[in-house]
XYZ file of C-alpha atoms in Angstrom:
742
model
C 0.044 0.052 0.058
C 3.029 2.281 0.437
C 4.656 1.557 -3.143
C 3.797 4.956 -4.506
C 4.933 6.618 -1.378
C 8.288 4.885 -1.706
C 8.711 5.810 -5.391
C 8.196 9.471 -4.482
C 10.905 9.323 -1.767
C 13.445 8.026 -4.207
C 16.652 7.009 -2.395
C 15.154 7.726 0.961
C 12.920 4.716 0.668
C 15.847 2.262 1.301
C 17.058 3.968 4.406
C 16.668 2.879 8.044
C 15.011 6.115 9.064
C 12.369 5.778 6.473
C 11.436 2.298 7.685
C 11.260 3.571 11.313
C 9.373 6.769 10.477
C 6.804 4.707 8.477
C 6.392 1.934 11.116
C 5.994 4.733 13.766
C 3.289 6.437 11.757
C 1.364 3.231 11.203
C 1.485 2.423 14.739
C 0.185 5.828 15.769
C -2.576 5.595 13.278
C -3.630 2.139 14.419
C -3.729 3.369 18.075
C -5.911 6.415 17.069
C -8.125 4.099 15.281
C -8.303 1.701 18.480
C -9.283 4.663 20.634
C -11.898 5.869 17.934
C -13.398 2.302 17.751
C -13.570 2.155 21.501
C -15.448 5.361 21.846
C -17.779 4.482 18.862
C -18.592 1.197 20.638
C -19.443 3.229 23.795
C -21.572 5.612 21.774
C -23.358 2.862 19.894
C -24.080 1.061 23.097
C -25.579 4.180 24.730
C -27.639 4.930 21.605
C -28.980 1.255 21.290
C -30.124 1.406 25.023
C -31.825 4.802 24.442
C -33.512 3.384 21.262
C -34.645 0.213 23.197
C -35.814 2.362 26.123
C -37.733 4.650 23.824
C -39.381 1.766 21.986
C -40.207 0.054 25.314
C -41.793 3.265 26.579
C -43.627 3.825 23.349
C -45.034 0.119 23.557
C -45.934 0.418 27.230
C -47.679 3.679 26.594
C -49.566 2.352 23.612
C -50.654 -0.858 25.172
C -51.628 0.694 28.489
C -53.825 3.146 26.512
C -55.269 0.079 24.529
C -56.392 -1.434 27.750
C -57.695 1.827 29.027
C -59.510 2.015 25.646
C -60.849 -1.400 25.925
C -62.119 -0.756 29.591
C -63.484 2.757 28.271
C -65.448 0.959 25.447
C -67.340 -0.847 28.189
C -68.064 2.280 29.833
C -69.037 4.098 26.513
C -71.302 1.267 25.702
C -72.844 1.702 29.111
C -73.235 5.576 28.523
C -74.720 4.982 25.018
C -77.155 2.387 26.167
C -78.040 4.274 29.384
C -76.833 1.135 31.271
C -76.738 -2.603 30.468
C -78.270 -5.897 31.578
C -76.030 -8.089 33.581
C -75.794 -11.084 31.329
C -74.401 -8.848 28.500
C -72.003 -7.018 30.731
C -70.683 -10.313 32.118
C -70.465 -11.840 28.545
C -68.465 -8.795 27.438
C -66.264 -8.762 30.600
C -65.417 -12.465 30.201
C -64.332 -11.987 26.709
C -62.192 -8.906 27.701
C -60.571 -10.845 30.497
C -59.842 -13.722 28.141
C -58.523 -11.521 25.358
C -56.418 -8.845 27.143
C -53.174 -10.041 28.804
C -52.677 -8.850 32.279
C -56.240 -8.080 33.173
C -57.167 -10.580 35.983
C -60.475 -9.216 37.115
C -63.180 -6.745 35.397
C -65.735 -5.196 37.942
C -68.565 -2.734 37.851
C -68.400 -0.528 40.984
C -71.444 1.719 41.793
C -71.336 5.350 42.555
C -71.031 4.547 46.350
C -67.998 2.511 45.807
C -69.514 -0.901 46.168
C -68.614 -3.861 43.963
C -71.746 -5.100 42.167
C -70.483 -7.241 39.294
C -67.216 -8.911 38.623
C -65.714 -11.451 36.224
C -62.082 -12.746 36.379
C -59.696 -15.462 35.143
C -59.833 -18.904 36.282
C -57.821 -19.725 39.343
C -57.516 -15.999 40.419
C -59.082 -14.527 43.591
C -62.093 -12.534 42.426
C -63.518 -9.989 44.952
C -66.897 -10.730 46.138
C -69.910 -8.502 45.429
C -70.578 -5.957 48.141
C -66.901 -5.158 48.624
C -66.608 -1.357 49.543
C -63.746 0.289 47.935
C -64.553 3.476 49.937
C -63.414 1.671 53.022
C -59.903 1.608 51.775
C -58.208 5.069 51.849
C -55.856 4.656 48.959
C -58.540 3.239 46.686
C -61.193 5.696 47.809
C -58.823 8.477 46.893
C -58.283 7.223 43.447
C -61.921 6.567 42.948
C -62.987 10.125 43.965
C -60.142 11.601 41.791
C -61.247 9.596 38.745
C -64.889 10.826 39.253
C -63.890 14.447 39.629
C -61.542 14.314 36.581
C -63.609 12.117 34.476
C -60.594 10.322 33.642
C -59.061 6.890 34.349
C -56.921 6.676 37.586
C -54.461 4.043 38.592
C -54.093 2.827 42.235
C -50.847 2.342 44.030
C -49.201 -1.082 43.793
C -50.326 -3.875 45.979
C -48.254 -6.969 46.792
C -49.937 -10.374 46.217
C -48.969 -13.554 47.966
C -45.641 -14.671 46.463
C -43.685 -12.229 44.397
C -46.498 -10.891 42.142
C -47.758 -7.329 42.320
C -51.132 -5.942 41.210
C -52.700 -2.554 40.409
C -56.137 -1.221 39.989
C -57.400 1.006 37.167
C -60.802 2.794 37.621
C -62.749 4.279 34.611
C -65.772 6.552 35.529
C -69.036 6.138 33.834
C -71.124 9.314 33.250
C -74.548 9.638 31.601
C -74.683 13.181 30.868
C -74.374 14.866 34.139
C -75.235 11.695 36.084
C -72.569 9.661 37.600
C -73.113 5.805 37.236
C -70.054 4.447 38.900
C -66.962 2.815 37.593
C -65.670 0.053 35.324
C -62.622 -1.312 37.308
C -59.993 -3.686 36.476
C -57.350 -5.389 38.379
C -54.046 -5.823 36.560
C -51.312 -8.586 37.153
C -48.113 -6.460 36.786
C -45.865 -9.402 35.760
C -48.193 -10.782 33.238
C -49.103 -7.276 31.891
C -45.426 -6.156 31.297
C -44.426 -9.572 30.127
C -46.918 -9.224 27.363
C -45.798 -5.799 26.286
C -41.976 -6.400 25.858
C -39.860 -8.906 23.970
C -37.810 -11.470 25.901
C -34.314 -10.463 26.579
C -32.952 -13.379 24.585
C -34.620 -12.067 21.569
C -34.354 -8.216 22.173
C -30.943 -8.148 23.981
C -32.248 -5.792 26.603
C -33.685 -6.253 30.141
C -36.586 -4.130 31.648
C -36.967 -3.519 35.406
C -39.722 -1.523 36.880
C -40.008 0.222 40.359
C -43.064 1.810 41.957
C -42.028 3.803 44.904
C -40.127 1.517 47.124
C -41.376 -1.581 45.383
C -39.370 -3.383 42.726
C -42.468 -4.610 40.851
C -41.001 -6.292 37.768
C -37.813 -7.539 36.341
C -38.054 -9.279 32.944
C -36.904 -12.920 32.625
C -35.895 -12.887 36.390
C -32.708 -11.072 35.478
C -31.338 -8.319 37.659
C -29.402 -5.079 36.650
C -25.590 -5.165 35.908
C -23.103 -2.368 36.431
C -22.625 -0.597 33.373
C -24.702 1.620 30.831
C -28.470 1.879 31.389
C -31.351 4.135 30.652
C -34.153 5.154 33.156
C -37.416 6.881 32.283
C -40.464 7.669 34.372
C -43.949 7.190 33.238
C -47.295 8.444 34.714
C -50.698 7.615 33.199
C -53.156 9.564 35.450
C -53.608 12.822 37.073
C -51.218 12.484 40.126
C -47.444 12.585 40.130
C -47.011 9.011 41.346
C -45.192 7.553 38.298
C -43.108 4.466 37.872
C -39.410 4.299 37.095
C -38.354 1.934 34.268
C -34.811 0.970 33.771
C -33.447 -0.577 30.649
C -30.063 -2.279 30.494
C -28.412 -4.655 28.152
C -27.949 -8.378 28.645
C -24.398 -9.622 29.182
C -24.449 -11.063 25.811
C -25.200 -7.692 24.144
C -22.801 -5.909 26.546
C -20.080 -8.339 25.301
C -20.695 -7.409 21.639
C -20.510 -3.715 22.305
C -17.363 -4.019 24.647
C -15.372 -6.360 22.413
C -11.651 -6.597 22.762
C -11.277 -5.318 19.169
C -9.598 -1.948 20.044
C -6.945 -3.711 22.241
C -6.417 -6.374 19.596
C -5.981 -3.569 17.012
C -3.492 -1.735 19.205
C -1.458 -4.825 19.748
C -1.771 -5.837 16.211
C -0.681 -2.461 14.802
C 2.396 -2.560 17.105
C 3.372 -6.014 15.905
C 2.631 -5.104 12.316
C 4.789 -2.079 12.571
C 7.726 -4.098 13.785
C 7.129 -6.681 11.098
C 6.918 -4.022 8.644
C 10.185 -2.675 9.691
C 11.678 -6.015 9.351
C 10.139 -7.749 6.380
C 7.055 -5.993 4.814
C 7.281 -4.523 1.456
C 4.782 -3.184 -1.211
C 5.055 -6.438 -3.419
C 3.776 -8.666 -0.636
C 1.031 -6.210 0.197
C 0.060 -6.064 -3.296
C -0.161 -9.797 -3.581
C -2.287 -9.997 -0.457
C -4.644 -7.284 -1.675
C -4.966 -9.079 -4.915
C -5.787 -12.252 -3.199
C -8.371 -10.559 -0.877
C -9.910 -8.843 -3.991
C -10.217 -12.251 -5.858
C -12.005 -13.749 -2.716
C -14.464 -10.712 -2.551
C -15.332 -11.131 -6.357
C -15.868 -14.856 -5.808
C -18.102 -14.310 -2.762
C -19.924 -11.650 -4.709
C -20.660 -13.988 -7.626
C -21.740 -16.727 -5.291
C -24.161 -14.223 -3.462
C -25.479 -13.106 -6.847
C -26.169 -16.749 -7.821
C -27.934 -17.392 -4.618
C -30.209 -14.241 -4.864
C -31.046 -15.288 -8.605
C -32.026 -18.831 -7.281
C -34.040 -17.475 -4.288
C -36.055 -15.090 -6.545
C -37.336 -18.187 -8.538
C -37.585 -20.705 -5.762
C -39.553 -21.155 -2.489
C -37.438 -20.823 0.598
C -39.108 -23.751 2.480
C -39.257 -26.508 -0.197
C -36.547 -25.139 -2.588
C -39.066 -25.789 -5.353
C -39.687 -23.437 -8.049
C -42.119 -20.756 -7.061
C -45.002 -19.021 -8.791
C -42.736 -16.640 -10.758
C -40.606 -19.576 -12.181
C -43.762 -21.601 -13.024
C -45.243 -18.772 -15.086
C -41.898 -18.560 -17.110
C -41.629 -22.305 -17.387
C -45.207 -22.744 -18.642
C -44.937 -19.836 -21.007
C -41.851 -21.647 -22.610
C -43.609 -24.997 -22.738
C -46.512 -23.637 -24.241
C -44.427 -22.082 -27.185
C -42.678 -25.453 -27.605
C -45.881 -27.647 -27.544
C -47.529 -25.168 -29.955
C -44.923 -26.023 -32.575
C -44.570 -29.875 -31.719
C -48.185 -30.661 -31.164
C -47.505 -31.955 -27.766
C -50.054 -31.641 -24.872
C -49.519 -30.218 -21.356
C -51.343 -31.332 -18.216
C -51.441 -28.843 -15.244
C -52.333 -30.576 -11.884
C -53.150 -28.241 -8.952
C -52.695 -30.323 -5.726
C -53.930 -29.035 -2.369
C -53.361 -30.901 0.978
C -56.718 -31.410 2.692
C -57.368 -29.862 6.029
C -53.859 -28.477 6.312
C -54.966 -25.726 8.759
C -56.208 -28.446 11.110
C -52.586 -30.111 10.924
C -51.127 -26.725 11.878
C -53.574 -26.429 14.843
C -53.060 -30.003 16.188
C -49.271 -30.165 15.718
C -46.554 -27.424 15.606
C -45.953 -25.146 12.545
C -42.484 -26.682 12.371
C -43.831 -30.114 11.957
C -46.391 -29.000 9.388
C -43.603 -27.489 7.453
C -41.626 -30.918 7.579
C -44.819 -32.300 6.045
C -44.737 -29.744 3.080
C -40.999 -30.650 2.597
C -41.942 -34.331 2.143
C -44.658 -33.947 -0.495
C -42.308 -33.373 -3.504
C -40.509 -36.516 -2.722
C -43.924 -38.338 -2.715
C -44.848 -36.660 -6.040
C -41.442 -37.630 -7.617
C -41.892 -41.182 -6.546
C -44.980 -41.446 -8.788
C -44.068 -39.167 -11.798
C -40.162 -40.476 -11.875
C -38.899 -36.728 -12.129
C -40.738 -36.511 -15.569
C -42.544 -33.258 -14.347
C -41.947 -29.890 -12.896
C -43.144 -29.223 -9.327
C -43.745 -25.734 -8.131
C -44.836 -24.628 -4.603
C -47.458 -21.932 -4.906
C -47.323 -21.210 -1.131
C -49.118 -22.546 1.779
C -50.435 -26.161 1.096
C -50.690 -25.711 -2.683
C -48.571 -27.320 -5.252
C -48.744 -27.306 -9.191
C -47.405 -30.147 -11.219
C -46.644 -29.686 -15.039
C -46.557 -32.769 -17.271
C -45.677 -32.496 -21.074
C -43.453 -35.037 -22.438
C -45.219 -38.173 -23.952
C -48.417 -37.198 -22.335
C -51.267 -39.597 -22.787
C -54.484 -37.921 -21.759
C -56.275 -41.237 -21.101
C -53.608 -42.257 -18.507
C -53.932 -39.238 -16.371
C -56.275 -40.862 -14.187
C -53.481 -43.369 -13.423
C -51.075 -40.646 -12.397
C -53.753 -38.888 -10.280
C -54.839 -42.010 -8.486
C -51.202 -43.180 -7.709
C -50.419 -39.569 -6.538
C -53.306 -39.625 -4.164
C -52.594 -43.201 -2.944
C -48.819 -42.340 -2.378
C -49.707 -39.066 -0.403
C -52.086 -41.039 1.856
C -49.040 -43.246 3.108
C -48.214 -42.422 6.718
C -45.511 -39.835 7.409
C -43.229 -40.455 10.396
C -41.714 -37.517 12.034
C -40.078 -38.351 15.325
C -42.636 -39.873 17.411
C -45.576 -38.753 15.300
C -47.067 -40.798 12.595
C -49.301 -38.474 10.438
C -51.720 -39.389 7.669
C -52.797 -36.702 5.136
C -54.796 -36.656 1.937
C -54.930 -34.232 -0.948
C -57.359 -33.084 -3.598
C -56.236 -32.665 -7.205
C -57.601 -30.525 -10.117
C -56.458 -31.196 -13.727
C -56.478 -28.968 -16.722
C -55.074 -29.642 -20.372
C -53.301 -27.529 -23.010
C -54.481 -26.863 -25.458
C -58.084 -28.317 -25.053
C -58.949 -26.128 -21.925
C -56.589 -23.006 -22.246
C -53.763 -21.420 -24.126
C -52.257 -19.073 -21.490
C -50.503 -19.747 -18.192
C -53.084 -17.859 -16.004
C -55.991 -19.553 -17.544
C -54.576 -23.092 -17.238
C -53.508 -22.463 -13.507
C -56.985 -20.942 -12.718
C -58.987 -23.821 -14.323
C -56.847 -26.478 -12.520
C -57.598 -24.598 -9.315
C -61.343 -24.590 -10.128
C -61.113 -28.243 -10.763
C -59.294 -28.685 -7.396
C -62.003 -26.817 -5.526
C -64.693 -29.035 -7.108
C -62.676 -32.070 -5.738
C -62.889 -30.499 -2.314
C -66.633 -30.114 -2.467
C -67.040 -33.723 -3.687
C -65.483 -34.977 -0.434
C -61.581 -34.543 -0.697
C -59.024 -37.241 -1.328
C -60.069 -37.198 -4.983
C -59.196 -35.638 -8.339
C -61.332 -33.880 -10.947
C -60.811 -32.924 -14.519
C -61.811 -29.379 -15.351
C -65.025 -28.922 -17.457
C -66.921 -25.698 -18.430
C -69.498 -26.299 -16.083
C -67.027 -25.491 -13.093
C -66.236 -22.130 -14.617
C -69.795 -21.268 -15.181
C -70.574 -22.362 -11.507
C -67.857 -19.948 -10.266
C -69.207 -17.166 -12.575
C -72.738 -17.709 -11.157
C -71.561 -17.553 -7.494
C -69.741 -14.268 -8.204
C -72.807 -12.785 -9.822
C -74.880 -14.059 -7.119
C -72.728 -12.418 -4.391
C -73.103 -8.988 -6.278
C -76.813 -9.483 -6.365
C -76.896 -10.300 -2.543
C -75.353 -6.730 -1.843
C -77.886 -5.232 -4.088
C -80.733 -7.144 -2.507
C -79.676 -6.085 1.030
C -79.644 -2.303 -0.253
C -83.080 -2.718 -1.796
C -84.735 -4.656 0.993
C -85.458 -7.616 -1.171
C -85.064 -10.174 1.563
C -87.975 -10.903 3.962
C -89.474 -13.578 6.179
C -92.482 -15.852 5.458
C -94.064 -17.468 8.426
C -95.108 -21.198 8.584
C -97.617 -21.803 11.482
C -96.957 -24.323 14.112
C -99.879 -26.085 15.881
C -100.554 -27.823 19.171
C -101.576 -31.300 17.816
C -104.053 -32.047 20.778
C -106.098 -28.895 20.628
C -105.318 -27.653 17.065
C -104.465 -24.343 18.214
C -101.861 -22.157 16.498
C -99.050 -21.710 19.029
C -96.151 -20.188 16.859
C -94.606 -19.749 13.628
C -91.249 -20.432 12.085
C -89.768 -17.402 10.098
C -88.226 -18.714 6.846
C -86.033 -16.499 4.549
C -87.317 -15.506 1.115
C -85.674 -13.415 -1.623
C -87.798 -11.688 -4.063
C -85.378 -11.026 -6.980
C -86.572 -9.406 -10.134
C -90.196 -9.903 -9.199
C -89.960 -13.554 -8.398
C -89.232 -15.515 -5.311
C -86.000 -17.560 -5.469
C -85.844 -21.099 -3.819
C -83.842 -20.853 -0.727
C -81.848 -23.903 -1.759
C -80.570 -21.866 -4.814
C -78.788 -19.193 -2.761
C -78.566 -20.006 0.921
C -75.197 -22.122 0.561
C -73.565 -19.237 -1.391
C -74.700 -16.631 1.135
C -73.282 -18.839 3.881
C -69.859 -19.419 2.217
C -69.585 -15.549 1.327
C -70.399 -14.558 4.945
C -73.129 -12.404 3.733
C -75.644 -14.436 5.461
C -75.065 -12.320 8.635
C -76.149 -9.186 6.963
C -79.040 -10.765 4.999
C -80.533 -12.418 8.057
C -80.129 -9.321 10.278
C -82.027 -7.305 7.681
C -84.801 -10.040 7.602
C -84.871 -10.555 11.351
C -85.330 -6.633 11.887
C -88.321 -6.549 9.547
C -89.753 -9.741 11.095
C -89.612 -8.415 14.666
C -91.385 -5.154 13.499
C -94.229 -7.194 11.674
C -94.586 -9.851 14.476
C -95.031 -7.090 17.122
C -98.505 -6.452 15.445
C -99.686 -9.849 16.590
C -99.112 -9.152 20.270
C -101.688 -6.248 20.453
C -104.473 -7.817 22.486
C -103.956 -11.337 21.285
C -102.792 -14.413 23.221
C -98.945 -14.680 23.181
C -97.547 -16.633 19.942
C -94.040 -17.986 19.629
C -91.627 -16.821 16.838
C -88.921 -19.271 15.711
C -85.926 -18.038 13.719
C -83.135 -20.076 12.066
C -79.381 -19.185 12.934
C -76.670 -20.538 10.892
C -73.083 -21.403 12.139
C -71.577 -18.124 10.873
C -74.252 -16.200 12.610
C -73.684 -17.875 15.857
C -69.941 -17.306 15.777
C -70.201 -13.727 14.812
C -68.812 -11.556 17.805
C -71.819 -9.025 17.332
C -74.450 -11.769 17.121
C -75.946 -11.351 20.697
C -75.616 -7.614 20.715
C -77.312 -7.295 17.391
C -80.202 -9.751 18.269
C -80.841 -8.010 21.659
C -80.708 -4.600 20.086
C -83.170 -5.500 17.468
C -85.616 -7.031 20.140
C -85.174 -4.070 22.393
C -85.880 -1.645 19.374
C -89.238 -3.389 18.606
C -90.107 -4.211 22.177
C -90.100 -7.814 21.400
C -90.517 -10.018 24.451
C -87.577 -12.484 24.711
C -89.845 -15.339 26.129
C -91.624 -15.239 22.864
C -88.582 -15.872 20.748
C -87.147 -19.286 19.732
C -83.659 -19.774 18.229
C -83.278 -22.812 15.977
C -80.113 -24.392 15.288
C -78.781 -27.558 13.823
C -76.571 -30.174 15.644
C -73.658 -29.295 13.309
C -73.942 -25.676 14.099
C -73.658 -26.470 17.796
C -70.542 -28.588 17.507
C -68.516 -26.546 15.068
C -67.278 -24.187 17.944
C -68.420 -26.094 21.192
C -67.214 -23.671 23.839
C -68.360 -20.574 22.037
C -71.743 -22.076 21.105
C -72.188 -22.963 24.572
C -71.546 -19.538 26.097
C -73.814 -17.976 23.530
C -76.740 -20.284 24.109
C -76.399 -19.788 27.917
C -76.563 -16.055 27.404
C -79.758 -16.602 25.219
C -81.169 -18.960 27.756
C -80.471 -16.342 30.613
C -82.532 -13.935 28.681
C -85.437 -16.435 28.596
C -84.895 -17.039 24.739
C -85.883 -20.551 23.900
C -83.494 -22.887 22.115
C -84.671 -25.428 19.410
C -82.544 -28.222 18.122
C -83.599 -28.354 14.225
C -83.529 -31.353 12.111
C -82.875 -33.622 15.013
C -81.695 -36.966 14.193
C -79.874 -36.076 10.872
C -76.522 -34.914 12.358
C -74.085 -35.967 15.151
C -77.083 -36.785 17.568
C -75.661 -37.233 21.045
C -77.240 -37.191 24.454
C -74.222 -35.303 25.645
C -75.320 -32.222 23.498
C -78.760 -32.283 24.900
C -77.471 -32.460 28.527
C -74.717 -29.907 27.983
C -76.606 -27.249 25.998
C -79.797 -25.458 27.268
C -82.091 -27.059 24.716
C -85.885 -26.446 25.149
C -87.251 -27.873 21.945
C -86.436 -30.994 19.709
C -87.672 -30.786 16.105
C -88.068 -34.221 14.517
C -86.627 -33.769 10.991
C -89.312 -34.074 7.985
C -87.038 -36.978 6.584
C -88.373 -39.106 9.405
C -92.038 -37.905 9.177
C -92.354 -38.418 5.547
C -92.902 -42.276 5.682
C -93.840 -42.531 9.243
C -97.279 -44.023 8.266
C -95.659 -46.769 6.023
C -92.042 -47.351 7.122
C -91.661 -49.118 10.498
C -88.014 -47.833 10.839
C -89.124 -44.105 10.581
C -91.873 -44.752 13.079
C -89.557 -46.229 15.599
C -87.067 -43.459 15.217
C -89.915 -40.828 15.615
C -91.197 -42.677 18.774
C -87.661 -42.778 20.174
C -87.073 -39.102 19.622
C -90.590 -38.268 21.133
C -89.829 -40.416 24.297
C -86.396 -38.856 24.655
C -87.724 -35.334 24.402
C -90.470 -36.115 27.060
C -87.786 -37.712 29.430
C -85.764 -34.548 29.153
C -88.866 -32.306 29.659
C -88.496 -30.872 26.133
C -91.277 -29.886 23.715
C -91.143 -32.007 20.608
C -92.067 -30.629 17.176
C -92.708 -32.691 13.973
C -91.643 -31.058 10.764
C -92.962 -31.810 7.228
C -96.426 -33.055 8.106
C -98.060 -33.486 4.753
C -100.905 -36.020 5.434
C -103.630 -36.555 8.093
C -102.283 -40.154 8.641
C -99.040 -38.713 9.695
C -100.626 -36.217 12.082
C -102.873 -38.908 13.649
C -99.827 -41.267 14.320
C -97.671 -38.302 15.776
C -100.845 -37.481 18.103
C -101.079 -41.135 19.211
C -97.329 -41.305 20.095
C -97.626 -38.132 22.344
C -95.879 -35.625 20.020
C -96.889 -32.182 21.277
C -96.616 -29.950 18.219
C -96.320 -30.144 14.359
C -95.940 -28.050 11.260
C -96.148 -28.839 7.612
C -98.006 -28.316 4.346
C -100.964 -30.358 5.589
C -101.500 -27.769 8.234
C -100.312 -24.711 6.407
C -97.654 -23.504 4.031
C -95.172 -20.570 4.687
C -97.081 -17.490 4.173
C -96.110 -13.839 3.552
C -96.908 -11.583 6.618
C -99.967 -9.983 5.259
C -101.533 -13.576 4.724
C -100.291 -14.873 8.075
C -101.739 -11.761 9.860
C -105.143 -12.549 8.398
C -104.829 -16.278 9.232
C -103.968 -15.483 12.866
C -106.840 -12.932 13.106
C -109.277 -15.333 11.445
C -109.808 -13.070 8.571
C -111.125 -14.650 5.391
C -108.313 -14.890 2.713
C -109.419 -16.955 -0.261
C -106.365 -16.080 -2.366
C -103.492 -18.641 -1.537
C -100.301 -16.730 -1.807
C -98.208 -19.284 0.276
C -94.738 -20.177 -1.170
C-alpha cells in the first residue's frame, strides 16, 4: 500500500530512518483508530439502550392506553345504552378478561364505591360482590379523583401472596351529568409487562420497573448489571406517582459492544509495525490485496447466484415458485404449439392442512410440506416440474409423452402415495390431498387460464369430498361465475330490502291451536321468489348470510309485534346458521333489534342444527347460555340427521326438539321411521322438552304423531309458509281466499 509513497521518496525509501518513520506513523494511526473504535462502541451502546428504552416506553404507553381504551369501550357502551343488563355485561367482561393479557378481573363498582358485578380469570381470587372500595383509603382517593377528573386513574401497587404485584385502574361512567359508577380492572403487573415487551434473549435488553419502594418487575428474572443503562419515568393519570423503568443490556449484548477489538487492534498495529520494519514490502502487500480482492469477487458472484435462485424458488421446499412456474409454462406452451404436444397442469392441495397446523406445531407441518415433492417424484419419476404456490398448494406440469387417457392413473397413484403415513419423530401423520387437472390446448392457451382452471377443478374435488381428483370442465367455470354474480346480487338485494321472512304456522296437535310460527327467509329477486336452496349455501360461504338475516330479522320483529296487541302470546322461531352464531356481534345485534321493537324475549325461539352447535363447542355453549339467561328458547332443528348425542342435549340449554321431516315423510308406511320418531318423542319427554314434528303433509302422519304423544307439528298439511300479510289474516281469522303461500 506504500509503493507509490516509496517511489516519490526516491533514495530515501531504502534507508533505516524511512522504515522507522513509516512504522511509527503506522502504529500511531492504528492506536488512534483503536481509541476511535472504543469510543464508537461506547456511543453505539448508549444509543442502542436509548432506542430500546424509547421503543419500550412507546410500547408500554400504547398498550396501556389500549387496555384503558378497551375498558373505556365498556363504559362508553354503558353510557350509550343508558346502562346494560347483567348477562351482556358479564359476557363482554369475560371476553375482555380472556383476550387482554394482564387483566385478571373486570368489575362494575357503583357510585357509592360498592362492587356489584365482577368477572375474572380462572384460578384467580375474584373480589366478592358488596366489597366497599371507599373503606380503603388509597382506593377511595383514586375513585374520587377519577370521578372528579372524569378520567381513568391508577391505584398504588399492592403485593400479592408470592412475588407478584397488582394494580387497579378505575374508569368513571357518566350519563350526561349523572354519575353511574366505575368500570374497574385489576391488573397482574408481571403478566401485563411481560406481554408488552420482547424477551431478553430476542431483544438483547432487560427491563426493570420500580413503583415507589417496590421493585415490581424484572424481565426474565434477571437483575441489573453495572454499566450503561437508561431510566425513564411514566405516569398515566392525574397525580405525580409515576413508575421508574430501567433498561439495560444483557451480558451477551454488552459483550458485543465492549469487544476486545480496540486492544487487539492496538497490539496488532504494534506488531505489524515491527514486522513492517523487518520484512514487509509493497510487493507482498500488493499480492495480499489481490488475493483478498479475488475472494471478494468470488463471494459476490456466489451471493448473486444465490439471490437469483431465491427469486425463483421457495425458501421452505426449494421448489420453483409461482414466478418460475409462469416462465416455465410460457416456454413449454411455445414448444408444444410447434410440436403438437399436450400439457397437463395438476393443482394439488393438502386437505385440512390448517387442522394439521392447529393439532401439531408449525415446524412439523412445514416438514410435511417438504416431504410432499418427494412423494410426487416417486410417482412421476422426475418427468415433471413441481412448483410450490405457497401454503399447502402445489402445481405439477407434465408435457413429455403425455397420454391424456392415462392421467387418471397418475392422479390415483399420487393420491395413494400421499395417503401413506408420514413418520416425523414420535408422530405418525396421515394426510390426503385434492387434485384438479386442466389440459393444454383443449382447456386453455395461456398460463393464468390453465392454472386458474386447474384450481377450479381442485376446488370441485374438495366439494365432492376431498381425497379425489377432478378434470376441469366448462360447468365449473360457469358455476364460479354464477356464484360471483350471485354475491353481487346479494349486496344489491340487501340495499333494496329484497329479503323478507315468510311465516309457517306451528300447531298444538291435541287442541289444534296455533302456538307459533317459524320465520323462513325468502328473496324476491326481479319480481320472483327464489328457492332458498338456490342461494343459501352461497350466502353462507360468502359470509353475507349475517347481513341478509339481520335485515330480515329486523323486519320480522317489526311485523310480528302487531300480533301481540290484545292477542294470546304466540312464539316466533328464527333459524340461525353457524356463521351467525360465531359472529362476535350476534348477541348484541339480536338483543338490540328485540329491544328496538319491544319484542318479548320469552316469545322468541332460536333454531340451530346439531352441526352448528358442535362447530365451535365452547363459543356456542357460552352464546346459548346467554340466550337462555334472557329467557330465549333454544330449539334443536332437524334432530336425528346430524351428530346426535345425548351429551349435547345434556350440556346445551335446549328447550325444543324438532323431528326432521325425513323421518316424518314415511312414518305411516315405514316401520323404521316410526320407531325413530317414537324414540325421539320419548327422549324429548324424558328430558322435559317440547317435541315438534316437521314436514307433516298427510292426515295419517298427524294422527300417528298424536297417538305417540308428540306435542306440536308444522307442515303443508297444516299450512304453508305465508307472507306476513296473509299470516296476519290467518292469525286474526280474517277470510283470505287467495292462496299466496310459497
